[in-house]
Amino acid sequence: MKKAPIKISAAANVALIKYWGKTDLEKNIPSAPSLSVGIEDLRTDTIISESREDKDTLIGKFKKSDEQRILNYVFMAKKLLGVSGGLEIETENNFPASSGLASSASGFAAIALGIDKFYGLDMPREDISRLARLGSGSAARSIYGGFVQMDTGPDPFAKPLIVEDPWPLDILVLVTEEQPKKMSSTDSMNLTKDTSPFYSAWLDTQEADFLKAKDAIEEKDFWKLAQISEHNCLKMHSTIMTSKPPHVYWNPTTVEILHQVQKIQKKGLRVFFTIDAGPQVKLICDPSDTQRVLEQFESTSGISRRIVTKVGGEPQIEQLA
Ligand code: PMV
């Protein structure tokens, strides 16, 4: 009998405590714990259905190398789970892919959730998270919305960070470059690990940063979270910039935004920045200050898009008739 197609919407996430460096390249095992927030409105929508041929096909806009990576992942996932049959995977992001907005996180999370549902496997969430991790480390966290933590270990998975009552925070995504980045996060993190003299300092301080951020979230202490997240982000980028050959993901607008954030923080606006492997800046804002923060960036040249969204991003899974 023909299986019903499945539609999944999975959200991107941004790490406040970053994962950067792996202990196992094949299994994507992160060297250190990380902590992220789901981004409600940056999403990948994917439909998984039975392929007319006995092979997997991918429909969507991809670079050739990304297309092969996704097809290899689907092949590996089916083999691992002991399921068969060609799949048709139609996938679309509502934001530019491979530009440091975490398209791999939402993309692989959508496929992992979709494969589980399509074959009726009903796996525990932690196993779906492990499966997503095999596609990309950060994808393990996009299985959930809200605050999510990811530990290390031999076969790690992400889990939601339980907070007593929700902490509503806005996210302002400032897009400074629409083109795909020149170096993938996988290549860059491997280069960093192998060549940056700061990599060991980065690893040594990760656990303490992670615990401090967890405390800040539990206490809903905005400035404590701001301080530790910004520092963690700058440490990660310092290791990238000091790899050999050095690599800089930022552009002049990225730097301009950081200066502006520091200026408006002094005026008392509750906002802080974080940047993943790319030139885009994500600002985390207390909702009562979001409008004023946005106004500060209205005339900054070099920002091609301003996306106002919030912490959220619970995946949606639907069986189509
Ligand atoms: O999931 P990957 O392998 O593309 O790595 C993501 C790395 C960062 O986004 C920079 C940090 C993180 O924890 O998401």
Short mmCIF file of C-alpha atoms and ligand atoms in Angstrom, two decimals:
data_model
loop_
_atom_site.label_atom_id
_atom_site.label_comp_id
_atom_site.label_asym_id
_atom_site.label_seq_id
_atom_site.Cartn_x
_atom_site.Cartn_y
_atom_site.Cartn_z
CA MET A 1 0.00 0.00 0.00
CA LYS A 2 1.19 3.50 -0.85
CA LYS A 3 2.39 5.44 2.18
CA ALA A 4 0.93 8.88 2.84
CA PRO A 5 3.26 11.83 2.19
CA ILE A 6 4.52 13.72 5.22
CA LYS A 7 4.99 17.47 5.48
CA ILE A 8 7.45 18.81 8.03
CA SER A 9 8.31 22.33 8.97
CA ALA A 10 11.50 22.55 11.05
CA ALA A 11 13.03 25.77 12.34
CA ALA A 12 16.62 26.94 12.31
CA ASN A 13 18.29 27.51 15.65
CA VAL A 14 21.01 29.82 16.83
CA ALA A 15 23.52 28.72 19.43
CA LEU A 16 24.16 31.02 22.37
CA ILE A 17 26.88 28.63 23.51
CA LYS A 18 28.37 27.33 20.29
CA TYR A 19 29.36 23.91 19.12
CA TRP A 20 32.63 24.29 17.21
CA GLY A 21 34.85 21.25 16.68
CA LYS A 22 34.15 17.52 16.59
CA THR A 23 35.72 14.51 18.26
CA ASP A 24 34.34 12.24 15.53
CA LEU A 25 33.98 13.62 12.02
CA GLU A 26 31.78 10.87 10.65
CA LYS A 27 29.31 10.74 13.52
CA ASN A 28 29.36 14.51 14.08
CA ILE A 29 30.19 14.22 17.75
CA PRO A 30 30.68 17.69 19.19
CA SER A 31 33.77 18.31 21.34
CA ALA A 32 31.81 20.38 23.83
CA PRO A 33 28.25 21.03 24.98
CA SER A 34 26.13 23.72 23.30
CA LEU A 35 22.94 25.61 24.00
CA SER A 36 20.61 27.17 21.45
CA VAL A 37 17.28 28.85 20.83
CA GLY A 38 14.90 27.88 18.04
CA ILE A 39 14.10 30.69 15.58
CA GLU A 40 10.34 30.69 15.05
CA ASP A 41 10.17 32.09 11.52
CA LEU A 42 13.32 30.74 9.82
CA ARG A 43 12.07 27.46 8.52
CA THR A 44 12.65 24.61 6.13
CA ASP A 45 9.49 23.04 4.72
CA THR A 46 9.96 19.51 3.47
CA ILE A 47 7.56 17.00 1.93
CA ILE A 48 8.59 13.35 1.93
CA SER A 49 6.70 10.96 -0.32
CA GLU A 50 7.19 7.68 -2.17
CA SER A 51 9.33 8.08 -5.24
CA ARG A 52 7.97 6.82 -8.56
CA GLU A 53 11.32 5.22 -9.22
CA ASP A 54 13.24 3.04 -6.82
CA LYS A 55 15.76 5.79 -6.09
CA ASP A 56 15.80 8.86 -3.90
CA THR A 57 15.16 12.16 -5.62
CA LEU A 58 15.55 15.65 -4.30
CA ILE A 59 13.48 18.60 -5.46
CA GLY A 60 14.61 22.11 -4.55
CA LYS A 61 17.33 24.66 -5.12
CA PHE A 62 20.70 23.26 -4.06
CA LYS A 63 24.38 23.53 -4.82
CA LYS A 64 25.57 20.25 -6.40
CA SER A 65 27.69 19.44 -3.32
CA ASP A 66 24.76 20.04 -0.93
CA GLU A 67 22.50 17.88 -3.08
CA GLN A 68 24.93 14.96 -2.88
CA ARG A 69 25.38 15.45 0.87
CA ILE A 70 21.60 15.28 1.44
CA LEU A 71 21.14 12.23 -0.80
CA ASN A 72 24.01 10.43 0.97
CA TYR A 73 22.38 11.27 4.29
CA VAL A 74 18.98 9.88 3.23
CA PHE A 75 20.65 6.69 1.98
CA MET A 76 22.60 6.30 5.23
CA ALA A 77 19.55 7.04 7.42
CA LYS A 78 17.37 4.44 5.68
CA LYS A 79 20.12 1.83 5.95
CA LEU A 80 20.65 2.57 9.63
CA LEU A 81 16.93 2.32 10.37
CA GLY A 82 16.43 -0.81 8.24
CA VAL A 83 13.81 0.76 5.93
CA SER A 84 13.75 0.78 2.15
CA GLY A 85 12.10 2.27 -0.93
CA GLY A 86 12.89 5.34 -3.00
CA LEU A 87 11.89 8.66 -1.47
CA GLU A 88 10.98 11.92 -3.13
CA ILE A 89 12.12 14.81 -0.95
CA GLU A 90 10.90 18.26 -1.80
CA THR A 91 12.44 20.93 0.35
CA GLU A 92 12.44 24.70 0.55
CA ASN A 93 13.93 27.26 2.95
CA ASN A 94 12.27 30.60 3.58
CA PHE A 95 15.76 32.14 4.03
CA PRO A 96 19.05 32.05 2.08
CA ALA A 97 20.74 28.64 2.38
CA SER A 98 24.41 28.08 3.35
CA SER A 99 24.89 31.69 4.35
CA GLY A 100 25.28 31.27 8.10
CA LEU A 101 21.57 31.21 8.91
CA ALA A 102 21.71 27.53 9.87
CA SER A 103 19.98 25.97 6.87
CA SER A 104 21.66 22.63 7.56
CA ALA A 105 20.11 22.51 11.05
CA SER A 106 16.50 22.95 9.93
CA GLY A 107 17.09 20.94 6.74
CA PHE A 108 18.47 17.78 8.33
CA ALA A 109 16.06 18.02 11.30
CA ALA A 110 13.14 18.09 8.84
CA ILE A 111 14.44 15.00 7.02
CA ALA A 112 15.07 13.06 10.26
CA LEU A 113 11.60 13.90 11.62
CA GLY A 114 10.06 13.13 8.22
CA ILE A 115 11.71 9.73 7.78
CA ASP A 116 10.57 8.70 11.25
CA LYS A 117 6.96 9.69 10.51
CA PHE A 118 6.89 8.44 6.90
CA TYR A 119 7.89 4.90 7.92
CA GLY A 120 5.75 5.02 11.10
CA LEU A 121 8.80 4.28 13.27
CA ASP A 122 7.64 6.41 16.20
CA MET A 123 11.18 6.71 17.56
CA PRO A 124 11.80 8.54 20.85
CA ARG A 125 12.71 12.19 20.28
CA GLU A 126 16.25 11.60 21.52
CA ASP A 127 16.82 9.02 18.77
CA ILE A 128 15.42 11.39 16.13
CA SER A 129 17.81 14.01 17.49
CA ARG A 130 20.72 11.55 17.18
CA LEU A 131 19.65 10.78 13.60
CA ALA A 132 19.52 14.50 12.74
CA ARG A 133 22.99 14.94 14.28
CA LEU A 134 24.41 12.54 11.70
CA GLY A 135 23.35 15.09 9.04
CA SER A 136 24.74 18.11 10.85
CA GLY A 137 25.68 18.66 14.49
CA SER A 138 23.38 21.62 15.04
CA ALA A 139 20.42 19.78 13.43
CA ALA A 140 20.17 17.63 16.57
CA ARG A 141 18.86 20.76 18.35
CA SER A 142 16.25 21.71 15.69
CA ILE A 143 14.14 18.69 16.68
CA TYR A 144 12.71 20.93 19.43
CA GLY A 145 11.68 24.54 19.81
CA GLY A 146 12.69 26.98 22.55
CA PHE A 147 15.88 26.67 24.60
CA VAL A 148 17.72 23.45 23.74
CA GLN A 149 20.87 21.91 25.13
CA MET A 150 23.19 19.40 23.55
CA ASP A 151 25.73 17.46 25.55
CA THR A 152 28.80 15.55 24.46
CA GLY A 153 29.41 11.80 24.90
CA PRO A 154 29.68 8.75 22.68
CA ASP A 155 26.29 9.18 20.94
CA PRO A 156 24.90 12.53 22.09
CA PHE A 157 21.46 13.97 21.50
CA ALA A 158 19.81 17.29 22.22
CA LYS A 159 17.05 17.89 24.73
CA PRO A 160 14.88 20.85 25.67
CA LEU A 161 16.05 22.97 28.54
CA ILE A 162 13.11 22.97 30.88
CA VAL A 163 12.34 26.42 32.23
CA GLU A 164 9.58 26.86 34.81
CA ASP A 165 7.58 29.40 32.87
CA PRO A 166 8.38 30.54 29.36
CA TRP A 167 10.88 33.38 28.85
CA PRO A 168 9.65 35.29 25.81
CA LEU A 169 12.56 36.77 23.89
CA ASP A 170 12.59 38.27 20.40
CA ILE A 171 15.20 37.55 17.75
CA LEU A 172 16.14 40.14 15.18
CA VAL A 173 18.00 38.62 12.23
CA LEU A 174 20.10 41.14 10.33
CA VAL A 175 21.09 39.73 6.94
CA THR A 176 24.29 41.34 5.66
CA GLU A 177 25.03 38.96 2.77
CA GLU A 178 22.61 36.94 0.62
CA GLN A 179 25.25 34.84 -1.13
CA PRO A 180 26.36 31.43 0.20
CA LYS A 181 29.45 31.58 2.41
CA LYS A 182 32.82 30.62 0.95
CA MET A 183 33.78 28.06 3.58
CA SER A 184 31.37 25.53 5.11
CA SER A 185 31.15 25.31 8.88
CA THR A 186 32.43 21.71 8.74
CA ASP A 187 35.58 22.69 6.83
CA SER A 188 36.14 25.72 9.00
CA MET A 189 35.72 23.91 12.30
CA ASN A 190 38.10 21.15 11.22
CA LEU A 191 40.69 23.72 10.15
CA THR A 192 40.29 25.56 13.46
CA LYS A 193 40.72 22.39 15.46
CA ASP A 194 43.86 21.42 13.56
CA THR A 195 45.58 24.80 13.37
CA SER A 196 44.33 27.50 15.77
CA PRO A 197 46.54 28.00 18.86
CA PHE A 198 43.39 29.16 20.68
CA TYR A 199 41.37 26.00 20.08
CA SER A 200 42.41 24.34 23.33
CA ALA A 201 41.48 27.49 25.32
CA TRP A 202 38.12 27.44 23.57
CA LEU A 203 37.49 23.85 24.64
CA ASP A 204 38.73 24.41 28.20
CA THR A 205 36.18 27.14 28.83
CA GLN A 206 33.14 25.62 27.07
CA GLU A 207 31.74 23.66 30.01
CA ALA A 208 31.87 26.69 32.33
CA ASP A 209 30.19 28.90 29.69
CA PHE A 210 27.49 26.29 29.16
CA LEU A 211 26.72 26.05 32.88
CA LYS A 212 26.67 29.83 33.28
CA ALA A 213 24.26 30.23 30.36
CA LYS A 214 21.99 27.54 31.80
CA ASP A 215 21.92 29.38 35.12
CA ALA A 216 21.15 32.67 33.36
CA ILE A 217 18.22 31.07 31.55
CA GLU A 218 16.89 29.45 34.71
CA GLU A 219 17.16 32.80 36.53
CA LYS A 220 15.87 34.75 33.47
CA ASP A 221 18.82 37.08 33.95
CA PHE A 222 19.07 38.92 30.62
CA TRP A 223 22.45 40.59 31.17
CA LYS A 224 24.06 37.42 32.50
CA LEU A 225 22.94 35.57 29.37
CA ALA A 226 24.01 38.50 27.17
CA GLN A 227 27.51 38.63 28.61
CA ILE A 228 28.23 34.92 28.39
CA SER A 229 26.68 34.50 24.90
CA GLU A 230 28.54 37.42 23.34
CA HIS A 231 31.80 36.26 24.90
CA ASN A 232 31.27 32.71 23.70
CA CYS A 233 30.50 33.91 20.17
CA LEU A 234 33.61 36.11 20.04
CA LYS A 235 35.76 33.27 21.36
CA MET A 236 34.52 30.97 18.60
CA HIS A 237 35.23 33.58 15.94
CA SER A 238 38.68 34.23 17.44
CA THR A 239 39.58 30.59 16.92
CA ILE A 240 38.35 30.82 13.31
CA MET A 241 40.31 33.99 12.62
CA THR A 242 43.48 32.43 14.04
CA SER A 243 43.34 29.23 12.03
CA LYS A 244 45.96 28.68 9.32
CA PRO A 245 45.22 29.99 6.77
CA PRO A 246 43.14 32.50 8.73
CA HIS A 247 39.48 32.85 7.93
CA VAL A 248 37.12 35.74 8.63
CA TYR A 249 33.40 35.17 8.20
CA TRP A 250 32.47 38.78 8.99
CA ASN A 251 32.05 41.66 6.58
CA PRO A 252 32.24 45.39 7.43
CA THR A 253 28.50 45.52 8.16
CA THR A 254 28.85 42.68 10.68
CA VAL A 255 31.44 44.72 12.57
CA GLU A 256 29.38 47.93 12.28
CA ILE A 257 26.41 46.12 13.89
CA LEU A 258 28.54 44.91 16.81
CA HIS A 259 29.64 48.49 17.53
CA GLN A 260 26.06 49.74 17.32
CA VAL A 261 24.88 47.03 19.72
CA GLN A 262 27.50 48.06 22.28
CA LYS A 263 26.39 51.67 21.93
CA ILE A 264 22.71 50.98 22.48
CA GLN A 265 23.41 48.58 25.34
CA LYS A 266 24.99 51.56 27.14
CA LYS A 267 21.68 53.40 26.66
CA GLY A 268 20.01 50.54 28.54
CA LEU A 269 18.37 48.69 25.63
CA ARG A 270 18.20 44.99 26.43
CA VAL A 271 19.79 43.44 23.38
CA PHE A 272 22.79 41.24 22.66
CA PHE A 273 24.40 39.80 19.55
CA THR A 274 25.45 36.39 18.36
CA ILE A 275 26.93 35.29 15.02
CA ASP A 276 27.22 31.78 13.62
CA ALA A 277 29.58 30.66 10.86
CA GLY A 278 28.77 33.51 8.49
CA PRO A 279 28.39 37.27 8.34
CA GLN A 280 24.77 37.51 9.54
CA VAL A 281 24.05 38.89 12.99
CA LYS A 282 21.27 37.70 15.24
CA LEU A 283 20.17 40.00 18.01
CA ILE A 284 18.35 38.65 21.03
CA CYS A 285 16.05 41.31 22.48
CA ASP A 286 13.78 41.73 25.41
CA PRO A 287 10.39 42.18 23.66
CA SER A 288 9.74 45.53 25.36
CA ASP A 289 12.87 46.93 23.63
CA THR A 290 12.61 45.21 20.21
CA GLN A 291 10.97 48.13 18.40
CA ARG A 292 13.57 50.61 19.61
CA VAL A 293 16.39 48.22 18.72
CA LEU A 294 14.96 47.80 15.23
CA GLU A 295 14.82 51.58 14.78
CA GLN A 296 18.55 51.76 15.55
CA PHE A 297 19.30 49.54 12.54
CA GLU A 298 16.84 51.10 10.10
CA SER A 299 19.45 53.16 8.28
CA THR A 300 22.54 50.97 8.68
CA SER A 301 23.83 50.46 5.16
CA GLY A 302 24.73 46.91 4.13
CA ILE A 303 21.78 45.25 5.85
CA SER A 304 19.74 43.62 3.08
CA ARG A 305 17.00 42.23 5.31
CA ARG A 306 15.72 42.62 8.86
CA ILE A 307 13.67 39.66 10.09
CA VAL A 308 11.84 40.16 13.36
CA THR A 309 10.98 36.87 14.99
CA LYS A 310 11.10 35.21 18.38
CA VAL A 311 12.39 32.27 20.36
CA GLY A 312 10.22 29.29 19.35
CA GLY A 313 10.50 26.95 16.41
CA GLU A 314 8.69 23.85 17.57
CA PRO A 315 8.62 21.55 14.50
CA GLN A 316 5.30 20.87 12.79
CA ILE A 317 4.62 17.45 11.30
CA GLU A 318 1.58 16.68 9.21
CA GLN A 319 0.41 13.60 7.33
CA LEU A 320 -0.96 14.63 3.94
CA ALA A 321 -3.99 12.79 2.57
O1 PMV B 1 25.84 22.01 12.35
P1 PMV B 1 27.09 22.46 11.72
O2 PMV B 1 28.05 21.35 11.55
O3 PMV B 1 26.84 23.22 10.45
O4 PMV B 1 27.82 23.49 12.72
C1 PMV B 1 27.20 24.61 13.25
C2 PMV B 1 28.16 25.47 13.93
C3 PMV B 1 27.61 26.78 14.48
O5 PMV B 1 26.37 27.11 13.89
C4 PMV B 1 28.58 27.90 14.17
C5 PMV B 1 27.49 26.72 15.99
C6 PMV B 1 26.30 25.96 16.52
O6 PMV B 1 26.40 25.46 17.66
O7 PMV B 1 25.26 25.91 15.86
#
